[in-house]
mmCIF file of C-alpha atoms in Angstrom:
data_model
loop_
_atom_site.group_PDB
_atom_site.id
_atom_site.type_symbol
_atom_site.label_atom_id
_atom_site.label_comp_id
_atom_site.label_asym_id
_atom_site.label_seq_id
_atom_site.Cartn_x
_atom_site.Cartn_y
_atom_site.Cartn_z
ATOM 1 C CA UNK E 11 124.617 159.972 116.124
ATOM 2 C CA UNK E 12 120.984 160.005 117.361
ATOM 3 C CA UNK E 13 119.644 156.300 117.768
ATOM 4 C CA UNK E 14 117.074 154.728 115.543
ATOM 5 C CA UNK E 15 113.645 155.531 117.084
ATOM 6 C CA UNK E 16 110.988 155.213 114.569
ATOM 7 C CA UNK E 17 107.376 154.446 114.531
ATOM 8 C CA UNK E 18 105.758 151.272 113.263
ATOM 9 C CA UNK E 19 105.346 152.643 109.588
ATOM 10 C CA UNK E 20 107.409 150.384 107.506
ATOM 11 C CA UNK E 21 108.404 152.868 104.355
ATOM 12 C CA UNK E 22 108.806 155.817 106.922
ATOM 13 C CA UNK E 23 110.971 153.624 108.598
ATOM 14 C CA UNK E 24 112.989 152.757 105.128
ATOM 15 C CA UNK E 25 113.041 156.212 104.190
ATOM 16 C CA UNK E 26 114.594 156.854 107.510
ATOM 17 C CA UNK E 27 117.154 153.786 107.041
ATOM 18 C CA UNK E 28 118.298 155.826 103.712
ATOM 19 C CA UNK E 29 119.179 158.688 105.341
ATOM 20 C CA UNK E 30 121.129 156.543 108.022
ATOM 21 C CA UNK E 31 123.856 154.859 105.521
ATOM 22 C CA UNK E 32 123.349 156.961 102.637
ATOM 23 C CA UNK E 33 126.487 159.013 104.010
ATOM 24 C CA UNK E 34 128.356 155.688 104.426
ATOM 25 C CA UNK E 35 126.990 154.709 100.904
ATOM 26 C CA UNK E 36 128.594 157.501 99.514
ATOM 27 C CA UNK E 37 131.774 158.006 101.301
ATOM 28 C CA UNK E 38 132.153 154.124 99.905
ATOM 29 C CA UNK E 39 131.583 155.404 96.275
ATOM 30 C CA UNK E 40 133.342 158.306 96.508
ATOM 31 C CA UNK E 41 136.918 156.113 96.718
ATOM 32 C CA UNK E 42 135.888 154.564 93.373
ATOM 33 C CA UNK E 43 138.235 156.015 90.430
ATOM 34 C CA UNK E 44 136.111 157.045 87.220
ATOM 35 C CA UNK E 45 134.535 156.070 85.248
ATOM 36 C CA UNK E 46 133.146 153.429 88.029
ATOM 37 C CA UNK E 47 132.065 156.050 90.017
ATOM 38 C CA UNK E 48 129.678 157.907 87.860
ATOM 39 C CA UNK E 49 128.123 154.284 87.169
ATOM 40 C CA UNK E 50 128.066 152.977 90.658
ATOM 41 C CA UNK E 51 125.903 156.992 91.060
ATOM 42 C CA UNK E 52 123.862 156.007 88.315
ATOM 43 C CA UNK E 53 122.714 152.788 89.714
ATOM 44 C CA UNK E 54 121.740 153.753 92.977
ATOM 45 C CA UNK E 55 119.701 156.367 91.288
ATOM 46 C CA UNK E 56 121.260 159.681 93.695
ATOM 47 C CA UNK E 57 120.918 161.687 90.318
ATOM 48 C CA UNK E 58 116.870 160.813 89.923
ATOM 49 C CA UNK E 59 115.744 160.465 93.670
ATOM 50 C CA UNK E 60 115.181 156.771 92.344
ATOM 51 C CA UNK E 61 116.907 154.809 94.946
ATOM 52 C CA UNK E 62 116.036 150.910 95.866
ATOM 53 C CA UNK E 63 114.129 150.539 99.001
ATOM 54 C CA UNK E 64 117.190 149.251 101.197
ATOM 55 C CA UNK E 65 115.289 146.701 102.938
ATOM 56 C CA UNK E 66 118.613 144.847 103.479
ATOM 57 C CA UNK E 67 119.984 147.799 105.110
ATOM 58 C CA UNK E 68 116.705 148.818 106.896
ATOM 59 C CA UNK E 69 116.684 145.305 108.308
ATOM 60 C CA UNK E 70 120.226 144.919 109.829
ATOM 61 C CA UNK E 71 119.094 148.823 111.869
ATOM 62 C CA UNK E 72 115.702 147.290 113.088
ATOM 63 C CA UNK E 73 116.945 144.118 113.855
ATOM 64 C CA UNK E 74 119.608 145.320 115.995
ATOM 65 C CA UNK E 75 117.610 148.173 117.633
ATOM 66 C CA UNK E 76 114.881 145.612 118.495
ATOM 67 C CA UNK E 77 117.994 143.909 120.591
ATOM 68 C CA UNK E 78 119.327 147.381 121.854
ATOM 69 C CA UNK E 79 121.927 147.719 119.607
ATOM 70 C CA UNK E 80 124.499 150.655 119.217
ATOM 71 C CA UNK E 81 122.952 152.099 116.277
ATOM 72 C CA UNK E 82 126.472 153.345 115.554
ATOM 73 C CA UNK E 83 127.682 150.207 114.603
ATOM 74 C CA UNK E 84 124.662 149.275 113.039
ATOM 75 C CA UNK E 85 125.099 151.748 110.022
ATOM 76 C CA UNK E 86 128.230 150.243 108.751
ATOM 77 C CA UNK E 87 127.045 146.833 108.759
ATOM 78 C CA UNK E 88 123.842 148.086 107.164
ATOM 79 C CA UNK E 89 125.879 150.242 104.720
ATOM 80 C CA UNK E 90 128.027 147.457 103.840
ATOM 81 C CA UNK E 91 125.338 144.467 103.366
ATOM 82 C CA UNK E 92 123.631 147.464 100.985
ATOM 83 C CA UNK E 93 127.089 147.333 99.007
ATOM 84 C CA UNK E 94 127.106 143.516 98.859
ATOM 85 C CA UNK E 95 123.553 143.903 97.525
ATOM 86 C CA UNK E 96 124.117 146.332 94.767
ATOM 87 C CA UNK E 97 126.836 144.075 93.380
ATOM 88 C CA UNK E 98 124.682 141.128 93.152
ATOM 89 C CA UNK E 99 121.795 143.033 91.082
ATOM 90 C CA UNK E 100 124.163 144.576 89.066
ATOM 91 C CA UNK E 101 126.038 141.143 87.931
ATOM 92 C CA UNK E 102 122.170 139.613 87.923
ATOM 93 C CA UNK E 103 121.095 142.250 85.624
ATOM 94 C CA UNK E 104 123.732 140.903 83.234
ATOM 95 C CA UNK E 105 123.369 137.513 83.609
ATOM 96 C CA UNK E 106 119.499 137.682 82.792
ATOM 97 C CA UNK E 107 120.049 140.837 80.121
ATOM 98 C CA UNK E 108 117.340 142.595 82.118
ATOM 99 C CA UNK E 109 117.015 145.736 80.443
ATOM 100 C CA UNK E 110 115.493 148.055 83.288
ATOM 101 C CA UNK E 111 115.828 148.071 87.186
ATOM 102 C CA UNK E 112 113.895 151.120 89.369
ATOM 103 C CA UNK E 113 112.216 151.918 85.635
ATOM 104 C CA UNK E 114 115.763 153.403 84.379
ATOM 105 C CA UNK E 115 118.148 151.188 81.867
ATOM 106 C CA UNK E 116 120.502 148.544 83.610
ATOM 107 C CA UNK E 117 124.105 149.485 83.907
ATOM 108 C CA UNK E 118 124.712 146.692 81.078
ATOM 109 C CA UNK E 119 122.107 148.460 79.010
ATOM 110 C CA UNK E 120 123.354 151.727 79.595
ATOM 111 C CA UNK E 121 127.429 151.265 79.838
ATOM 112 C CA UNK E 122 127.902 147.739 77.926
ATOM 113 C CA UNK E 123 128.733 144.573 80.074
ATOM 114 C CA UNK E 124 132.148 144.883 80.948
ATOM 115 C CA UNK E 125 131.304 148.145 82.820
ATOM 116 C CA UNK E 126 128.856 146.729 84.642
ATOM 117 C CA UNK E 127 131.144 143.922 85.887
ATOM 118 C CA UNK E 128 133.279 146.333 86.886
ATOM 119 C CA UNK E 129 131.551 148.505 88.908
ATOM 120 C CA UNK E 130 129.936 144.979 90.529
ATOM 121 C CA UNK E 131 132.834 144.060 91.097
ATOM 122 C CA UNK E 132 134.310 147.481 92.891
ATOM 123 C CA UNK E 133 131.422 147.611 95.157
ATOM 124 C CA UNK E 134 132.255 144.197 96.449
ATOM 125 C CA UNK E 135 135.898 145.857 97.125
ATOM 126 C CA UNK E 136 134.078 148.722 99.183
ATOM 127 C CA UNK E 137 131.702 146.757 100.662
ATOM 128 C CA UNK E 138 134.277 144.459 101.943
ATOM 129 C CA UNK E 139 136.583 147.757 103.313
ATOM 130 C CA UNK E 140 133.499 148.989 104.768
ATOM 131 C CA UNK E 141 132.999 146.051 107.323
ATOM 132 C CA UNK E 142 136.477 145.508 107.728
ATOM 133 C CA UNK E 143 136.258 146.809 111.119
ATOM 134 C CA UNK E 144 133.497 144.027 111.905
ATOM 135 C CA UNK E 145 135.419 140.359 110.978
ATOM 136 C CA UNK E 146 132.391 138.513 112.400
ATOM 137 C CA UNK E 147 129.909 140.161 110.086
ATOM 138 C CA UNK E 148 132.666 140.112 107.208
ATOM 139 C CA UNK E 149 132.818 136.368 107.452
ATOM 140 C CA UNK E 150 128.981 136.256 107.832
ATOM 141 C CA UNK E 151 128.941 138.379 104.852
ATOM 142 C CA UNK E 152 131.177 136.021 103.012
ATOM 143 C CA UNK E 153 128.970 132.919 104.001
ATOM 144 C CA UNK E 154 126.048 134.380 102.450
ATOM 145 C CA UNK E 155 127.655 135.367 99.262
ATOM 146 C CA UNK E 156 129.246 131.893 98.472
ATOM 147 C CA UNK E 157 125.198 130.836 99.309
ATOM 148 C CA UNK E 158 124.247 133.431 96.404
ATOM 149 C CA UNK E 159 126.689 132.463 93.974
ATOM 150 C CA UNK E 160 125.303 128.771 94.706
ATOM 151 C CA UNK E 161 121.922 129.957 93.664
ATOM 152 C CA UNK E 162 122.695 132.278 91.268
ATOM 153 C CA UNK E 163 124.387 129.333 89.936
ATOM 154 C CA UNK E 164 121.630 126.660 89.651
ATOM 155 C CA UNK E 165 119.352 129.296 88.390
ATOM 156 C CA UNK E 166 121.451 129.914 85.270
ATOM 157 C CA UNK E 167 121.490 126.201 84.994
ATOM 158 C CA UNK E 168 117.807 125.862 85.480
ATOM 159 C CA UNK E 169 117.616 128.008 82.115
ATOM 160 C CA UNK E 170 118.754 124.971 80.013
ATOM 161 C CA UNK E 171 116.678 121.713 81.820
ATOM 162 C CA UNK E 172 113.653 120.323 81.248
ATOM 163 C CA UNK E 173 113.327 118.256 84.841
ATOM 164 C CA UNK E 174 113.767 121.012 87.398
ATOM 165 C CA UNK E 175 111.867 119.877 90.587
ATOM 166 C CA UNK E 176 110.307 121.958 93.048
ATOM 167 C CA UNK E 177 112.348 121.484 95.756
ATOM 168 C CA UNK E 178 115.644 122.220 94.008
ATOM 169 C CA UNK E 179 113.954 125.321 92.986
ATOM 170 C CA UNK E 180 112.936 126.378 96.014
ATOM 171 C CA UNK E 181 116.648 125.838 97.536
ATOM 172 C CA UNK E 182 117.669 127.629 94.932
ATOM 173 C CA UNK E 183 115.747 130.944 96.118
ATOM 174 C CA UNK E 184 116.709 130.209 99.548
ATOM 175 C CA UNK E 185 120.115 130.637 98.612
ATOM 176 C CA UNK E 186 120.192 133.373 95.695
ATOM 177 C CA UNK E 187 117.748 135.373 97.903
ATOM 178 C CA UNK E 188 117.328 134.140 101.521
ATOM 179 C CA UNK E 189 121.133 134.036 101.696
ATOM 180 C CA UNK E 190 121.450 137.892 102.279
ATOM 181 C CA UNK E 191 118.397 138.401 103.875
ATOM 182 C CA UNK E 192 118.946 136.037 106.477
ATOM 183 C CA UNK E 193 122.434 137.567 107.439
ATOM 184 C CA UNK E 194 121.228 140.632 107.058
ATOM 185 C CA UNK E 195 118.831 139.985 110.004
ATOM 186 C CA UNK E 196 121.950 138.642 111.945
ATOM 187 C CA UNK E 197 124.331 140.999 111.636
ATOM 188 C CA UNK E 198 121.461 143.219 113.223
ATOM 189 C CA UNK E 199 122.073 141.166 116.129
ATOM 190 C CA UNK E 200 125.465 140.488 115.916
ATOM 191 C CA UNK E 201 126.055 144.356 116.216
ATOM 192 C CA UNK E 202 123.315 143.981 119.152
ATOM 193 C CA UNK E 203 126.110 141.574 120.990
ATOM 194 C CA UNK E 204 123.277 139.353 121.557
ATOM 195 C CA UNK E 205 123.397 135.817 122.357
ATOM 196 C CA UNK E 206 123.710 133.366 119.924
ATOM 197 C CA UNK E 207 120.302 131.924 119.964
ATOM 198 C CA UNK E 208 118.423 134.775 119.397
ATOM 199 C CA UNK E 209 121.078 135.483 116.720
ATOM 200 C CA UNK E 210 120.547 132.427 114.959
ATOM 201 C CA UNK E 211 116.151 133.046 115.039
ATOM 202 C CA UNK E 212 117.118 136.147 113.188
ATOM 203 C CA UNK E 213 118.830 134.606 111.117
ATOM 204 C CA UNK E 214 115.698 132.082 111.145
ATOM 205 C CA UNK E 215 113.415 135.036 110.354
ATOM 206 C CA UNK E 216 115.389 136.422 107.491
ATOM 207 C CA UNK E 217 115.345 133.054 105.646
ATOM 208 C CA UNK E 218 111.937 132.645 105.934
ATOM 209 C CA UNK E 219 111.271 136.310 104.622
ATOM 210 C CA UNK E 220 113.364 135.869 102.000
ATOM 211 C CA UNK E 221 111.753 132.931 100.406
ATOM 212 C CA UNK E 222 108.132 134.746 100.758
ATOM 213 C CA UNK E 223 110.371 137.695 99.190
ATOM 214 C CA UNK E 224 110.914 135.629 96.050
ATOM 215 C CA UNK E 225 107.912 133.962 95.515
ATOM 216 C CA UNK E 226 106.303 137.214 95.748
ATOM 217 C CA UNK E 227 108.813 138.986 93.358
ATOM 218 C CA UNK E 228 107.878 136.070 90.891
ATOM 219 C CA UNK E 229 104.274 136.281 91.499
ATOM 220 C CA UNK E 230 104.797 140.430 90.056
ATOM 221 C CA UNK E 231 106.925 139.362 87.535
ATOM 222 C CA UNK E 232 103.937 137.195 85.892
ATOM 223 C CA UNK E 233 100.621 139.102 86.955
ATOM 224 C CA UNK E 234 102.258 142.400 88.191
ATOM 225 C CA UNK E 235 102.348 145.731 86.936
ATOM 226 C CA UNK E 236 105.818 147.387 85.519
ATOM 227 C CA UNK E 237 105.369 150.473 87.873
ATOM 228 C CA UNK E 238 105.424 148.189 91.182
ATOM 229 C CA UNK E 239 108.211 145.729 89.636
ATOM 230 C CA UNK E 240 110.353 148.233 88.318
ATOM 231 C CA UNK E 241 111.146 145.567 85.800
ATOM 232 C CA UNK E 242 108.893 144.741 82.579
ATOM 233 C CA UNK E 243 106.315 142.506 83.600
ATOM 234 C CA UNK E 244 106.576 139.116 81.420
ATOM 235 C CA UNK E 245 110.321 139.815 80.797
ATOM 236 C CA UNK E 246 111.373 136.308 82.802
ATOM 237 C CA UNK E 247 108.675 134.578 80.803
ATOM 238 C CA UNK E 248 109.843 135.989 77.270
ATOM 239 C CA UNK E 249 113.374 134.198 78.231
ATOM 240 C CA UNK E 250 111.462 131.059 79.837
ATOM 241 C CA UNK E 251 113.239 131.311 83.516
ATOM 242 C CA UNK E 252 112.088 128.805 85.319
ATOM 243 C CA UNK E 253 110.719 131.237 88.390
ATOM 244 C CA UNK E 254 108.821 129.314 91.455
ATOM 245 C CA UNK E 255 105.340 129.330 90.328
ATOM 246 C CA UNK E 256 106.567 128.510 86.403
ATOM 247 C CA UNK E 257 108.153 125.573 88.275
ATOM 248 C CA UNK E 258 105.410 124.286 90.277
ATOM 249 C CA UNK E 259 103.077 124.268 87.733
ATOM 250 C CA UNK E 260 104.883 122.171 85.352
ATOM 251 C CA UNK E 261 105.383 120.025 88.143
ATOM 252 C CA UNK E 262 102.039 119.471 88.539
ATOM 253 C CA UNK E 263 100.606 117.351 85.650
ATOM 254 C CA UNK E 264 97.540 117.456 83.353
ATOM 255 C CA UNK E 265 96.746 119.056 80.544
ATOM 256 C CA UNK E 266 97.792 122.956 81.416
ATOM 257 C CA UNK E 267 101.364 121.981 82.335
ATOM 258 C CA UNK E 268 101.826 119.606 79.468
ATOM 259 C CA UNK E 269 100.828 122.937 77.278
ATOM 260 C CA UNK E 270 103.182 124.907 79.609
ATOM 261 C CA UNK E 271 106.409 122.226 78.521
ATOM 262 C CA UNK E 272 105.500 122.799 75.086
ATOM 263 C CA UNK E 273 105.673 126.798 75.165
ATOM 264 C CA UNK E 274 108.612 126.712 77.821
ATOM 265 C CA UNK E 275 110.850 123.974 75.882
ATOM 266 C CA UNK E 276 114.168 125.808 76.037
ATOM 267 C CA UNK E 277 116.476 126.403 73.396
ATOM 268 C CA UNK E 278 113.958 127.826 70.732
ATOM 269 C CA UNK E 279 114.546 131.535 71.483
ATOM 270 C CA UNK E 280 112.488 134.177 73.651
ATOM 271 C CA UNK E 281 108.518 133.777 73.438
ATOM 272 C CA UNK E 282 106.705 136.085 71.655
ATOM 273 C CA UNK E 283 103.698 138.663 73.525
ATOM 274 C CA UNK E 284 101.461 135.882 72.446
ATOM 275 C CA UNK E 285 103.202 133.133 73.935
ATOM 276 C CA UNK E 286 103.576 134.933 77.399
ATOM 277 C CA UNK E 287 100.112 135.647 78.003
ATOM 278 C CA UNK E 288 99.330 131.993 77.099
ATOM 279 C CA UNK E 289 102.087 130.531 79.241
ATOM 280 C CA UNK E 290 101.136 133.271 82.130
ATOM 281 C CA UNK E 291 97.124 131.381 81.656
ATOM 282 C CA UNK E 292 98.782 128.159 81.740
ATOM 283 C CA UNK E 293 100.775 129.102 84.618
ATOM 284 C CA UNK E 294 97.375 129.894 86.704
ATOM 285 C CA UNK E 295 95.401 127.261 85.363
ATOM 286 C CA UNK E 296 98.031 124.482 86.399
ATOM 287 C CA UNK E 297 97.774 126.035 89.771
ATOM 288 C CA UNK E 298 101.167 127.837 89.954
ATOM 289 C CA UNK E 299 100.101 131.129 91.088
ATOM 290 C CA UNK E 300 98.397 129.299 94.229
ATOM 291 C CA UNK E 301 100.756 127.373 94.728
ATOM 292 C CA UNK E 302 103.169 130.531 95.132
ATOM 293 C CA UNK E 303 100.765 132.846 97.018
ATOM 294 C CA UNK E 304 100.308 129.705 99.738
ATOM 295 C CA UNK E 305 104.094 129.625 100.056
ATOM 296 C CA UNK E 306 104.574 133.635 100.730
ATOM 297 C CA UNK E 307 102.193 133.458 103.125
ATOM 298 C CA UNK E 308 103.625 129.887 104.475
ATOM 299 C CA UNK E 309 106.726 131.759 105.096
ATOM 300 C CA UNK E 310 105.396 134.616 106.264
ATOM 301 C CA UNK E 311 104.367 133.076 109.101
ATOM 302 C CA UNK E 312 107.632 131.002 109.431
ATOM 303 C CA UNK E 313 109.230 134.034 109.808
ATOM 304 C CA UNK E 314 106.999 135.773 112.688
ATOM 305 C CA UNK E 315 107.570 132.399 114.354
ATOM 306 C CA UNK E 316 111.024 132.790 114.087
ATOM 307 C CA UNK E 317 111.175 136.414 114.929
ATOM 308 C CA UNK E 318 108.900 135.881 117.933
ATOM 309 C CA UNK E 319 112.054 133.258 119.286
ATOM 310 C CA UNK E 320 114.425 135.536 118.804
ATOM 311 C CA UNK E 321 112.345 137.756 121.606
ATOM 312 C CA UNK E 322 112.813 141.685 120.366
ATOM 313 C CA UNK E 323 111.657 144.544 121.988
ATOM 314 C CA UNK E 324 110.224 147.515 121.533
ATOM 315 C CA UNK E 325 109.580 149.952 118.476
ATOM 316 C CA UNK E 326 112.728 147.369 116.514
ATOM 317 C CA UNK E 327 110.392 144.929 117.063
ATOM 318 C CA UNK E 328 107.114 146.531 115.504
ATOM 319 C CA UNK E 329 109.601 147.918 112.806
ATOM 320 C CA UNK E 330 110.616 144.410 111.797
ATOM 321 C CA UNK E 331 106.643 143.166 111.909
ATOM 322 C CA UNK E 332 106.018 145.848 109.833
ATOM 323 C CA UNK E 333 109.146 144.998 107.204
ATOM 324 C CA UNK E 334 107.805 141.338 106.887
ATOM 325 C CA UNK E 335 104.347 142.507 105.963
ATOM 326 C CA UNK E 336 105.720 145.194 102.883
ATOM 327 C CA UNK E 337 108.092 142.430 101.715
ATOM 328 C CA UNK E 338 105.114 139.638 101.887
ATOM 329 C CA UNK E 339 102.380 141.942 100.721
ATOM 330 C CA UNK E 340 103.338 144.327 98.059
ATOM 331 C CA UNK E 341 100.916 145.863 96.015
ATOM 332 C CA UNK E 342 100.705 144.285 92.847
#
């Protein structure tokens, strides 16, 4: 296999992470019996040209190249923490009744619920056969999932409190989405036999970009456009999920949050087009888009920091600078 040597161009680079374990990717699928399989295709979107981004995957390649990896060994971790991934939006595209992911009709949507916990549920099995051959990663991969089933958890209950704090919120992003993006950084480095401390800053460097992942994902899912999202714009807001910057700013008293508890009192069904714009004013005005664009960029530079201790080298390392800055400043 011919190593990983791109430039500094982060979507080149993603594009070229695609081609790396979309062989593995589908070798995995391919054992699935049908009608799983034809679902699991639809979702990654191999019919439409429509695949996800693989940042994960992309991730666990530059981080281990940027500590001279084998980039052999790289592509099955990479292909498998892509697995683990696509099982988690699938079962989170259920949970929240999301209707649309990469502008196409959930599996739920399209297939009914059971199918899509199914096929969540088989690419877990592959995923799990895929890094088999890696125990280390395995159990690092099994760390981080009982971390996202802890968020995942507290963000379901979130949906029925009044008093969620800040930081409880913001643990619970660490966990439902810095979980994977942290080990995904590690296993990079794992693969890259490197020593533990530089290890554990990548691990460092994939928390931090996960949380500045989130809040940014929130920040589109208020004030961002559909095409960038993938996802309707306003859609968390119609079911009042209490997202970071929805949580800070009715956390932060006066007037605009007290209007905010009104609208976002849960329990009296989804808010009308009306009542999102309002709440999405309210949101602003009580200071909760601030408050969530200081934090991305907080943890943006948390995560250089980190990155910068974990001492890579070379085009990995650029690769990885460049990764941070498309996950902390998408185009909204």
């Amino acid at each position: 296999m011919t190593a990983v040597r791109p430039g500094a161009d982060a979507e080149e680079f993603l594009l070229r992470a695609r081609r790396l374990t979309g062989p593995a990717l589908r070798d995995a699928v391919r054992r699935l019996p049908e009608p799983t399989r034809g679902i699991a295709e639809y979702h990654f979107s191999w019919d439409h040209g429509q695949a996800g981004k693989s940042v994960r995957a992309a991730l666990v390649l530059a981080a281990a190249e940027a500590l001279h990896g084998p980039p052999e060994d790289a592509v099955s971790g990479a292909a498998g923490v892509e697995l683990v991934h696509n099982f988690s939006l699938i079962h989170d595209d259920l949970m929240d009744r999301d209707p649309l992911r990469r502008t196409r009709p959930t599996v739920w949507s399209a297939y009914g619920d059971s199918q899509a916990i199914l096929t969540g549920d088989a690419l877990l099995v592959v995923a799990m056969h895929v890094l088999a051959d890696h125990p280390p990663v395995l159990r690092e991969v099994c760390a981080a999932l009982l971390a996202l089933v802890d968020g995942q958890s507290a963000d379901l209950a979130f949906e029925s409190r009044t008093d969620v704090g800040l930081d409880e919120c913001v643990r619970m992003a660490a966990l439902k989405t810095g979980a994977l993006l942290a080990s995904s950084c590690a296993i990079g480095g794992m693969l890259a036999r490197a020593e533990p401390a530089r290890v554990e800053a990548l691990r460092r460097f994939g928390h931090h970009l996960g949380l500045a992942f989130q809040l940014v994902d929130d920040i589109l899912g208020i004030w961002g456009q559909t095409q960038v999202s993938g996802k309707p714009v306003g859609a968390d807001l119609r079911r009042r999920k209490k997202s970071l910057p929805v949580v800070a700013a009715l956390n932060a008293g006066g007037s605009h949050a007290r209007r905010l508890r009104e609208i976002y009192h849960p329990g009296a069904g989804p808010l009308d087009d009306d009542d999102i714009q309002s709440a999405a004013e309210l949101i602003e005005l009580a200071g909760g888009r601030a408050w969530a664009e200081r934090q991305a960029e907080h943890h943006r530079t948390g995560a250089m920091a980190a990155l910068a201790a974990a001492e890579p080298t070379g085009e990995g390392a650029e690769i990885l600078v460049a990764l941070a800055t498309l996950v902390c400043r998408r185009d909204r």
